[in-house]
């Protein structure tokens, strides 16, 4: 039995996926022997409603100089962050010399827009290879983990901040209390903190269990986030659902009492009650749905392979590590995974060791079926893969339901 990372209460573990490797740990055959595994389990806290992993992987095993996730591989995400940056500039950066901080700034996908508009900015990014890409483009970046100590150093060296941004990174940080202490310290009196992460309500509704992997320590709801931030005299002033990453939520936070609170906050609170995110029965249903989805996918792959037809994975996502290893998908079922990220190509998928190859190899020898691991980028991918469809290729989707599309 383990305790809640946020409030210390006893957790209720509702699902275990078994032994899992590091989701972004793409590797070479000489590393197979020493591959690291942990138990992937997910639990719910009755007291603060935070959904979280039951066992954590050391952060240095995940975020380092060979980090495989480069945010800029998706044009849709690039557009999304460009719009968010413009929105922040228009709404919140009207003081004479505004200053923007981004936590988990990766390859500079968002901060470059502030840089190009001549706005003072700073990124904090521990994975040094992706940080280096940002620095190479002129984006000011500290390569380190954000916490309260680093926040004190930033406050001392740079001063306070108008807007703090954090997309798809808050849910990666086990010590959220340390982050909030840092945010509270750094934000100017009228400062704004905007963060965005996959939303637990969407994961439940779409049965997108592949969002559960080592990097995602937490699965946020409005209820759990409200519990956290009010301890720091901060207030949720707005929330906006986002379509990216299969359903995310953008939270806008300010010092208590500085701004009026949008109706969207009340509305979403009521939505969560209607979704029964606080009820154990919801979690039991989720578990049954995950088990059903996994056995259907595996049965379909066996059926296709028994006819001698070929299946190739599309997108060596972190999410795919959970699906592949939980379902027991082997290289006999999925020949290789096509991915556009150079650092992943020529390596093998974590755990199951399915080869990762370039998109050119997908195009040169189209399979009968493409298993869409990057389902969250479906719109972008369908748009550019018309030739595969013309060739007669079929897509396998498994979120929200198993479906074969021609
Ligand atoms: N913000 C980007 C990247 C998300 S991936 C986007 O939305 O696409 C998560 C990033 O957070 C990784 O680049 C990882 O190195 C970084 N990260 C992990 N822990 C962190 C911490 N404690 N402080 C700052 N960044 C962190
Ligand atoms: P993504 O779904 O964004 O993230 P996560 O790792 O968090 O699950 O990862 C998308 C992956 O898919 C990334 O490795 C790049 C790859 N990809 C392609 O190969 N082709 C494409 O057209 C797109 C959009 C992504």
Coordinates of C-alpha atoms and ligand atoms in Angstrom, one line a residue:
X1 CA 0.0 0.0 0.0
X2 CA 1.4 3.4 -0.8
X3 CA 0.6 7.0 0.2
X4 CA -0.6 9.9 -1.9
X5 CA 2.3 12.1 -3.2
X6 CA 0.1 15.2 -2.6
X7 CA -1.7 14.7 0.7
X8 CA -0.1 11.6 2.3
X9 CA -3.4 9.6 2.5
X10 CA -3.6 5.9 1.8
X11 CA -4.1 5.3 -2.0
X12 CA -6.5 3.0 -3.7
X13 CA -4.7 1.1 -6.5
X14 CA -7.2 0.4 -9.2
X15 CA -5.1 -0.9 -12.1
X16 CA -1.8 -2.6 -12.6
X17 CA -0.1 -3.0 -16.0
X18 CA 2.7 -5.2 -14.8
X19 CA 6.4 -4.9 -15.5
X20 CA 7.2 -1.9 -17.8
X21 CA 10.3 -0.4 -19.2
X22 CA 11.0 3.4 -19.4
X23 CA 8.5 4.7 -22.0
X24 CA 11.0 6.8 -24.0
X25 CA 13.9 4.3 -23.4
X26 CA 14.5 3.4 -27.1
X27 CA 17.6 1.2 -27.1
X28 CA 20.2 -0.7 -29.0
X29 CA 20.7 -4.6 -28.8
X30 CA 23.8 -4.2 -26.6
X31 CA 21.6 -2.5 -24.0
X32 CA 18.8 -5.2 -24.0
X33 CA 20.5 -7.2 -21.1
X34 CA 20.5 -4.2 -18.7
X35 CA 17.1 -2.8 -19.6
X36 CA 15.4 -1.3 -16.5
X37 CA 11.8 -2.3 -15.5
X38 CA 9.4 -1.1 -12.9
X39 CA 5.8 -2.0 -11.9
X40 CA 3.3 0.3 -13.7
X41 CA 0.4 0.7 -11.3
X42 CA -2.1 3.6 -11.0
X43 CA -4.0 4.7 -7.9
X44 CA -6.7 7.1 -6.8
X45 CA -6.6 9.2 -3.6
X46 CA -10.0 9.5 -1.9
X47 CA -9.0 12.6 0.0
X48 CA -7.5 14.9 -2.7
X49 CA -8.7 13.0 -5.8
X50 CA -5.3 12.9 -7.4
X51 CA -4.8 10.0 -9.7
X52 CA -1.1 8.9 -9.7
X53 CA 1.5 6.2 -10.3
X54 CA 2.2 3.8 -7.4
X55 CA 5.9 3.4 -8.3
X56 CA 8.2 6.1 -9.6
X57 CA 11.1 5.9 -11.9
X58 CA 14.1 8.1 -10.9
X59 CA 13.9 11.3 -12.9
X60 CA 17.5 11.0 -14.2
X61 CA 16.6 7.7 -15.9
X62 CA 13.9 9.5 -18.0
X63 CA 15.3 13.0 -18.6
X64 CA 18.9 13.2 -19.6
X65 CA 21.2 14.0 -22.5
X66 CA 19.6 11.4 -24.8
X67 CA 16.0 12.3 -24.2
X68 CA 14.0 11.0 -27.2
X69 CA 11.0 13.4 -27.2
X70 CA 11.5 16.5 -29.4
X71 CA 8.3 18.6 -29.2
X72 CA 8.8 20.1 -32.7
X73 CA 8.2 16.8 -34.5
X74 CA 4.5 17.7 -34.8
X75 CA 3.4 20.7 -36.9
X76 CA 0.0 20.7 -35.2
X77 CA 1.7 21.0 -31.8
X78 CA 3.9 23.8 -33.3
X79 CA 0.8 25.7 -34.3
X80 CA -0.8 25.0 -30.9
X81 CA 2.1 26.5 -29.1
X82 CA 2.4 29.4 -31.5
X83 CA -1.3 30.3 -30.8
X84 CA -0.8 29.9 -27.0
X85 CA 2.3 32.2 -27.1
X86 CA 0.3 34.8 -29.2
X87 CA -2.6 34.6 -26.8
X88 CA -0.2 35.2 -23.8
X89 CA 1.4 38.2 -25.5
X90 CA -1.9 39.8 -26.4
X91 CA -3.6 39.2 -23.0
X92 CA -0.9 39.3 -20.3
X93 CA 2.3 40.9 -21.5
X94 CA 1.3 44.6 -21.4
X95 CA 3.8 45.8 -18.8
X96 CA 6.9 47.8 -20.0
X97 CA 9.5 44.9 -19.9
X98 CA 7.6 41.6 -19.5
X99 CA 9.4 38.4 -18.6
X100 CA 8.2 34.9 -19.4
X101 CA 9.4 31.7 -17.8
X102 CA 8.7 28.2 -19.3
X103 CA 9.1 25.0 -17.3
X104 CA 10.0 22.0 -19.5
X105 CA 10.7 24.2 -22.5
X106 CA 12.1 21.2 -24.5
X107 CA 13.5 22.3 -27.9
X108 CA 12.1 25.8 -27.7
X109 CA 8.9 25.1 -29.6
X110 CA 7.0 27.8 -27.6
X111 CA 9.6 30.2 -26.3
X112 CA 11.0 30.9 -29.8
X113 CA 7.8 33.0 -30.3
X114 CA 8.6 35.2 -27.3
X115 CA 12.2 35.4 -28.5
X116 CA 11.1 36.5 -32.0
X117 CA 8.9 39.2 -30.5
X118 CA 11.8 40.5 -28.5
X119 CA 10.3 39.5 -25.1
X120 CA 12.6 38.6 -22.2
X121 CA 12.2 34.8 -21.6
X122 CA 13.9 31.9 -19.9
X123 CA 13.4 28.2 -20.3
X124 CA 14.1 25.5 -17.7
X125 CA 14.8 22.1 -19.4
X126 CA 16.7 19.3 -17.7
X127 CA 17.1 17.1 -20.8
X128 CA 20.3 18.7 -22.2
X129 CA 20.1 17.4 -25.8
X130 CA 16.7 19.1 -26.4
X131 CA 17.7 22.1 -24.3
X132 CA 20.7 22.5 -26.6
X133 CA 18.5 22.7 -29.7
X134 CA 16.6 25.6 -28.1
X135 CA 19.9 27.3 -27.0
X136 CA 21.2 26.9 -30.6
X137 CA 18.2 28.9 -31.9
X138 CA 18.9 31.7 -29.4
X139 CA 16.3 30.7 -26.8
X140 CA 17.7 31.4 -23.3
X141 CA 17.6 28.1 -21.4
X142 CA 18.9 26.7 -18.1
X143 CA 19.4 23.0 -18.3
X144 CA 18.1 21.8 -14.9
X145 CA 15.1 20.5 -13.1
X146 CA 12.7 23.1 -11.9
X147 CA 12.0 23.1 -8.1
X148 CA 11.9 25.6 -5.3
X149 CA 15.7 25.9 -5.0
X150 CA 16.0 26.8 -8.7
X151 CA 13.1 29.2 -8.4
X152 CA 15.0 31.1 -5.6
X153 CA 18.1 31.3 -7.8
X154 CA 16.0 32.6 -10.8
X155 CA 14.3 35.2 -8.5
X156 CA 17.7 36.3 -7.3
X157 CA 19.4 36.4 -10.8
X158 CA 16.5 37.5 -13.0
X159 CA 13.7 38.9 -10.8
X160 CA 10.0 38.1 -10.7
X161 CA 7.9 36.9 -13.7
X162 CA 4.8 38.0 -15.5
X163 CA 3.8 34.7 -17.0
X164 CA 5.0 31.2 -16.1
X165 CA 4.2 28.5 -18.7
X166 CA 4.3 24.7 -18.3
X167 CA 2.9 22.4 -20.9
X168 CA 2.9 18.6 -20.5
X169 CA 5.4 18.8 -17.6
X170 CA 3.5 19.5 -14.4
X171 CA 2.2 15.9 -14.5
X172 CA 5.8 14.7 -14.8
X173 CA 7.0 16.2 -11.5
X174 CA 6.5 14.1 -8.3
X175 CA 7.2 17.0 -6.0
X176 CA 4.5 19.3 -7.1
X177 CA 4.7 21.1 -3.7
X178 CA 8.2 22.2 -4.5
X179 CA 7.0 23.5 -8.0
X180 CA 4.2 25.5 -6.4
X181 CA 6.5 27.0 -3.7
X182 CA 8.7 28.1 -6.7
X183 CA 5.8 29.5 -8.7
X184 CA 4.3 31.4 -5.7
X185 CA 7.7 33.0 -5.1
X186 CA 8.4 33.9 -8.8
X187 CA 5.0 35.3 -9.9
X188 CA 4.6 39.1 -9.8
X189 CA 1.5 40.2 -7.9
X190 CA -0.5 40.3 -11.1
X191 CA 1.4 37.4 -12.6
X192 CA -0.2 34.4 -14.4
X193 CA 0.7 30.7 -14.3
X194 CA -0.6 28.7 -17.3
X195 CA -0.2 25.0 -17.5
X196 CA -1.6 22.3 -19.7
X197 CA -1.6 18.5 -19.3
X198 CA -3.6 15.4 -20.5
X199 CA -7.0 15.5 -18.7
X200 CA -8.0 12.5 -16.6
X201 CA -11.7 13.0 -17.7
X202 CA -10.6 12.5 -21.3
X203 CA -8.5 9.4 -20.5
X204 CA -11.5 7.9 -18.8
X205 CA -14.0 8.8 -21.5
X206 CA -11.7 7.7 -24.4
X207 CA -10.3 4.8 -22.6
X208 CA -6.8 6.1 -23.6
X209 CA -4.9 4.0 -21.1
X210 CA -1.7 4.5 -23.1
X211 CA -1.4 7.9 -21.4
X212 CA -0.3 6.0 -18.3
X213 CA 3.4 5.5 -18.3
X214 CA 6.5 6.4 -16.2
X215 CA 6.8 10.1 -17.1
X216 CA 3.1 10.8 -16.3
X217 CA 3.3 10.6 -12.5
X218 CA -0.1 12.4 -12.2
X219 CA -3.4 12.4 -14.1
X220 CA -5.1 15.7 -13.3
X221 CA -8.7 16.7 -12.7
X222 CA -10.0 20.1 -11.7
X223 CA -10.7 18.7 -8.2
X224 CA -7.1 17.5 -7.6
X225 CA -5.6 20.7 -9.0
X226 CA -7.8 22.9 -6.9
X227 CA -6.8 21.0 -3.8
X228 CA -3.2 21.5 -4.6
X229 CA -3.1 25.2 -5.6
X230 CA -5.3 26.5 -2.8
X231 CA -2.6 25.4 -0.3
X232 CA -0.4 28.1 -1.8
X233 CA -2.9 30.9 -1.8
X234 CA -3.3 30.6 -5.5
X235 CA -6.5 30.5 -7.4
X236 CA -7.7 28.8 -10.6
X237 CA -9.2 31.7 -12.6
X238 CA -9.9 29.9 -15.9
X239 CA -9.8 26.5 -17.5
X240 CA -10.0 25.6 -21.2
X241 CA -10.3 22.1 -22.6
X242 CA -7.8 21.5 -25.5
X243 CA -8.0 18.9 -28.2
X244 CA -4.2 18.2 -28.2
X245 CA -2.6 15.0 -26.9
X246 CA -6.0 13.3 -27.1
X247 CA -7.7 15.7 -24.7
X248 CA -5.9 18.1 -22.4
X249 CA -6.9 20.8 -20.0
X250 CA -5.3 24.3 -19.8
X251 CA -5.4 25.7 -16.2
X252 CA -4.8 29.5 -15.7
X253 CA -3.8 30.3 -12.1
X254 CA -3.1 33.6 -10.3
X255 CA -2.5 34.9 -6.8
X256 CA -5.7 34.5 -4.8
X257 CA -8.2 37.4 -5.3
X258 CA -6.3 39.2 -8.1
X259 CA -8.6 38.3 -11.0
X260 CA -12.2 37.3 -11.4
X261 CA -12.9 33.6 -11.8
X262 CA -14.4 32.5 -15.1
X263 CA -17.7 30.5 -15.2
X264 CA -15.8 27.7 -17.0
X265 CA -14.3 26.7 -13.6
X266 CA -17.8 26.2 -12.0
X267 CA -19.0 24.5 -15.2
X268 CA -16.2 22.0 -15.2
X269 CA -16.5 21.3 -11.5
X270 CA -20.1 20.3 -12.2
X271 CA -19.0 18.2 -15.2
X272 CA -16.6 16.3 -13.0
X273 CA -19.3 15.4 -10.5
X274 CA -21.5 14.2 -13.4
X275 CA -18.6 12.1 -14.7
X276 CA -18.3 10.6 -11.2
X277 CA -14.5 11.0 -11.2
X278 CA -14.7 10.7 -7.4
X279 CA -16.4 7.3 -7.4
X280 CA -14.6 4.0 -7.2
X281 CA -17.1 2.4 -9.6
X282 CA -15.7 4.7 -12.4
X283 CA -12.2 3.3 -11.8
X284 CA -13.4 -0.3 -11.8
X285 CA -15.2 0.3 -15.1
X286 CA -12.1 1.9 -16.5
X287 CA -10.1 -1.2 -15.6
X288 CA -12.6 -3.5 -17.3
X289 CA -12.6 -1.3 -20.4
X290 CA -8.8 -1.3 -20.6
X291 CA -8.7 -5.1 -20.3
X292 CA -11.3 -5.5 -23.1
X293 CA -9.5 -3.0 -25.4
X294 CA -6.2 -4.8 -25.0
X295 CA -7.6 -8.3 -25.7
X296 CA -9.5 -7.1 -28.7
X297 CA -6.4 -5.4 -30.2
X298 CA -4.3 -8.5 -29.6
X299 CA -6.9 -10.7 -31.2
X300 CA -7.1 -8.5 -34.3
X301 CA -3.3 -8.5 -34.7
X302 CA -3.2 -12.3 -34.5
X303 CA -6.0 -12.6 -37.0
X304 CA -4.3 -10.3 -39.5
X305 CA -1.0 -12.1 -39.1
X306 CA -2.6 -15.5 -39.5
X307 CA -3.6 -14.4 -43.0
X308 CA 0.0 -13.5 -43.7
X309 CA -0.7 -9.7 -43.9
X310 CA 1.8 -7.2 -42.6
X311 CA 1.3 -4.7 -39.8
X312 CA 3.6 -1.7 -39.2
X313 CA 3.3 0.7 -36.2
X314 CA 3.0 4.4 -36.9
X315 CA 4.7 6.7 -34.4
X316 CA 7.0 5.4 -31.7
X317 CA 5.2 7.3 -29.0
X318 CA 5.9 7.0 -25.3
X319 CA 2.2 5.9 -25.1
X320 CA 2.9 2.9 -27.4
X321 CA 5.3 1.5 -24.7
X322 CA 2.3 0.8 -22.4
X323 CA 0.1 -0.6 -25.2
X324 CA 2.9 -2.8 -26.7
X325 CA 4.1 -4.3 -23.4
X326 CA 0.7 -4.6 -21.7
X327 CA -0.9 -6.3 -24.7
X328 CA 2.2 -8.4 -25.3
X329 CA 2.8 -7.1 -28.9
X330 CA 5.9 -8.7 -30.3
X331 CA 8.0 -8.1 -33.5
X332 CA 6.1 -11.1 -35.0
X333 CA 2.9 -9.1 -34.8
X334 CA 4.2 -5.6 -35.6
X335 CA 7.2 -5.7 -38.1
X336 CA 8.6 -2.3 -37.3
X337 CA 7.5 1.2 -36.1
X338 CA 7.8 4.1 -38.4
X339 CA 8.9 7.4 -36.7
X340 CA 10.2 10.7 -38.0
X341 CA 12.4 11.4 -35.0
X342 CA 16.1 10.7 -36.0
X343 CA 17.2 9.8 -32.4
X344 CA 14.6 6.9 -32.3
X345 CA 15.5 5.5 -35.7
X346 CA 17.8 2.4 -35.8
X347 CA 16.9 1.7 -32.2
X348 CA 14.4 -0.7 -30.7
X349 CA 11.2 -0.1 -28.8
X350 CA 11.4 -0.4 -25.0
X351 CA 10.6 -3.9 -23.6
X352 CA 9.3 -5.6 -26.8
X353 CA 12.3 -4.6 -28.9
X354 CA 10.3 -3.8 -32.1
X355 CA 12.7 -2.1 -34.6
X356 CA 12.1 1.7 -35.1
X357 CA 12.6 2.8 -38.7
X358 CA 12.4 6.0 -40.7
X359 CA 9.2 7.1 -42.5
X360 CA 11.0 6.4 -45.8
X361 CA 11.0 2.7 -45.1
X362 CA 7.2 2.9 -44.5
X363 CA 6.7 4.6 -47.8
X364 CA 9.0 2.3 -49.7
X365 CA 7.2 -0.9 -48.7
X366 CA 3.7 -0.1 -47.5
X367 CA 2.2 -2.7 -45.1
X368 CA -1.4 -3.9 -45.3
X369 CA -2.2 -2.2 -42.0
X370 CA -0.7 0.7 -40.0
X371 CA -1.3 0.5 -36.3
X372 CA -1.7 4.2 -35.3
X373 CA 0.3 4.6 -32.0
X374 CA 0.3 8.4 -32.6
X375 CA -3.5 8.5 -32.6
X376 CA -3.5 11.9 -30.9
X377 CA -2.0 13.3 -34.2
X378 CA -4.5 11.4 -36.4
X379 CA -5.7 14.6 -38.2
X380 CA -2.2 15.6 -39.2
X381 CA -1.2 12.1 -40.2
X382 CA -4.3 11.2 -42.2
X383 CA -3.8 14.4 -44.2
X384 CA -0.3 13.5 -45.2
X385 CA -0.8 9.7 -45.8
X386 CA -3.3 9.8 -48.7
X387 CA -0.9 7.7 -50.8
X388 CA -1.0 4.9 -48.2
X389 CA -4.8 4.9 -48.4
X390 CA -4.8 5.0 -52.2
X391 CA -2.5 2.0 -52.1
X392 CA -5.2 0.2 -50.2
X393 CA -3.5 0.5 -46.8
X394 CA -5.8 0.3 -43.7
X395 CA -5.4 2.1 -40.4
X396 CA -5.9 0.4 -37.0
X397 CA -7.2 2.8 -34.3
X398 CA -7.6 1.6 -30.7
X399 CA -8.7 4.9 -29.1
X400 CA -11.5 5.3 -28.1
X401 CA -12.5 1.9 -29.6
X402 CA -10.9 -0.7 -31.8
X403 CA -11.6 0.3 -35.4
X404 CA -10.1 -0.5 -38.8
X405 CA -10.4 2.4 -41.3
X406 CA -9.7 2.1 -45.0
Ligands
LIG1 N1 6.7 21.5 -23.0 C1 7.0 20.6 -24.1 C2 7.7 19.3 -23.6 C3 6.9 18.3 -22.9 S1 7.8 16.8 -22.5 C4 5.7 20.2 -24.8 O1 4.6 20.4 -24.3 O2 5.8 19.6 -25.9 C5 8.3 17.1 -20.8 C6 9.5 17.9 -20.7 O3 9.7 18.3 -19.4 C7 10.8 17.2 -21.1 O4 11.5 18.0 -22.1 C8 11.5 17.0 -19.8 O5 12.9 17.0 -19.9 C9 11.0 18.2 -19.0 N2 11.1 18.0 -17.5 C10 10.9 16.9 -16.8 N3 11.0 17.2 -15.5 C11 11.2 18.5 -15.4 C12 11.4 19.5 -14.3 N4 11.4 19.1 -13.0 N5 11.6 20.8 -14.6 C13 11.6 21.2 -15.8 N6 11.4 20.4 -16.9 C14 11.2 19.1 -16.7
LIG2 P1 3.5 12.1 -29.3 O1 2.2 11.4 -29.5 O2 3.4 13.5 -29.4 O3 4.0 11.9 -27.8 P2 4.2 10.9 -26.7 O4 5.6 10.4 -26.9 O5 4.1 11.8 -25.6 O6 3.2 9.7 -26.6 O7 4.6 11.5 -30.1 C1 4.5 11.5 -31.5 C2 5.6 10.5 -32.1 O8 5.1 10.2 -33.4 C3 6.9 11.1 -32.2 O9 7.9 10.2 -31.9 C4 7.0 11.6 -33.7 C5 6.1 10.6 -34.3 N1 5.4 11.1 -35.5 C6 5.6 10.6 -36.7 O10 6.4 9.6 -36.9 N2 5.0 11.1 -37.8 C7 4.1 12.1 -37.7 O11 3.5 12.6 -38.7 C8 3.8 12.7 -36.4 C9 2.8 13.8 -36.2 C10 4.5 12.1 -35.3

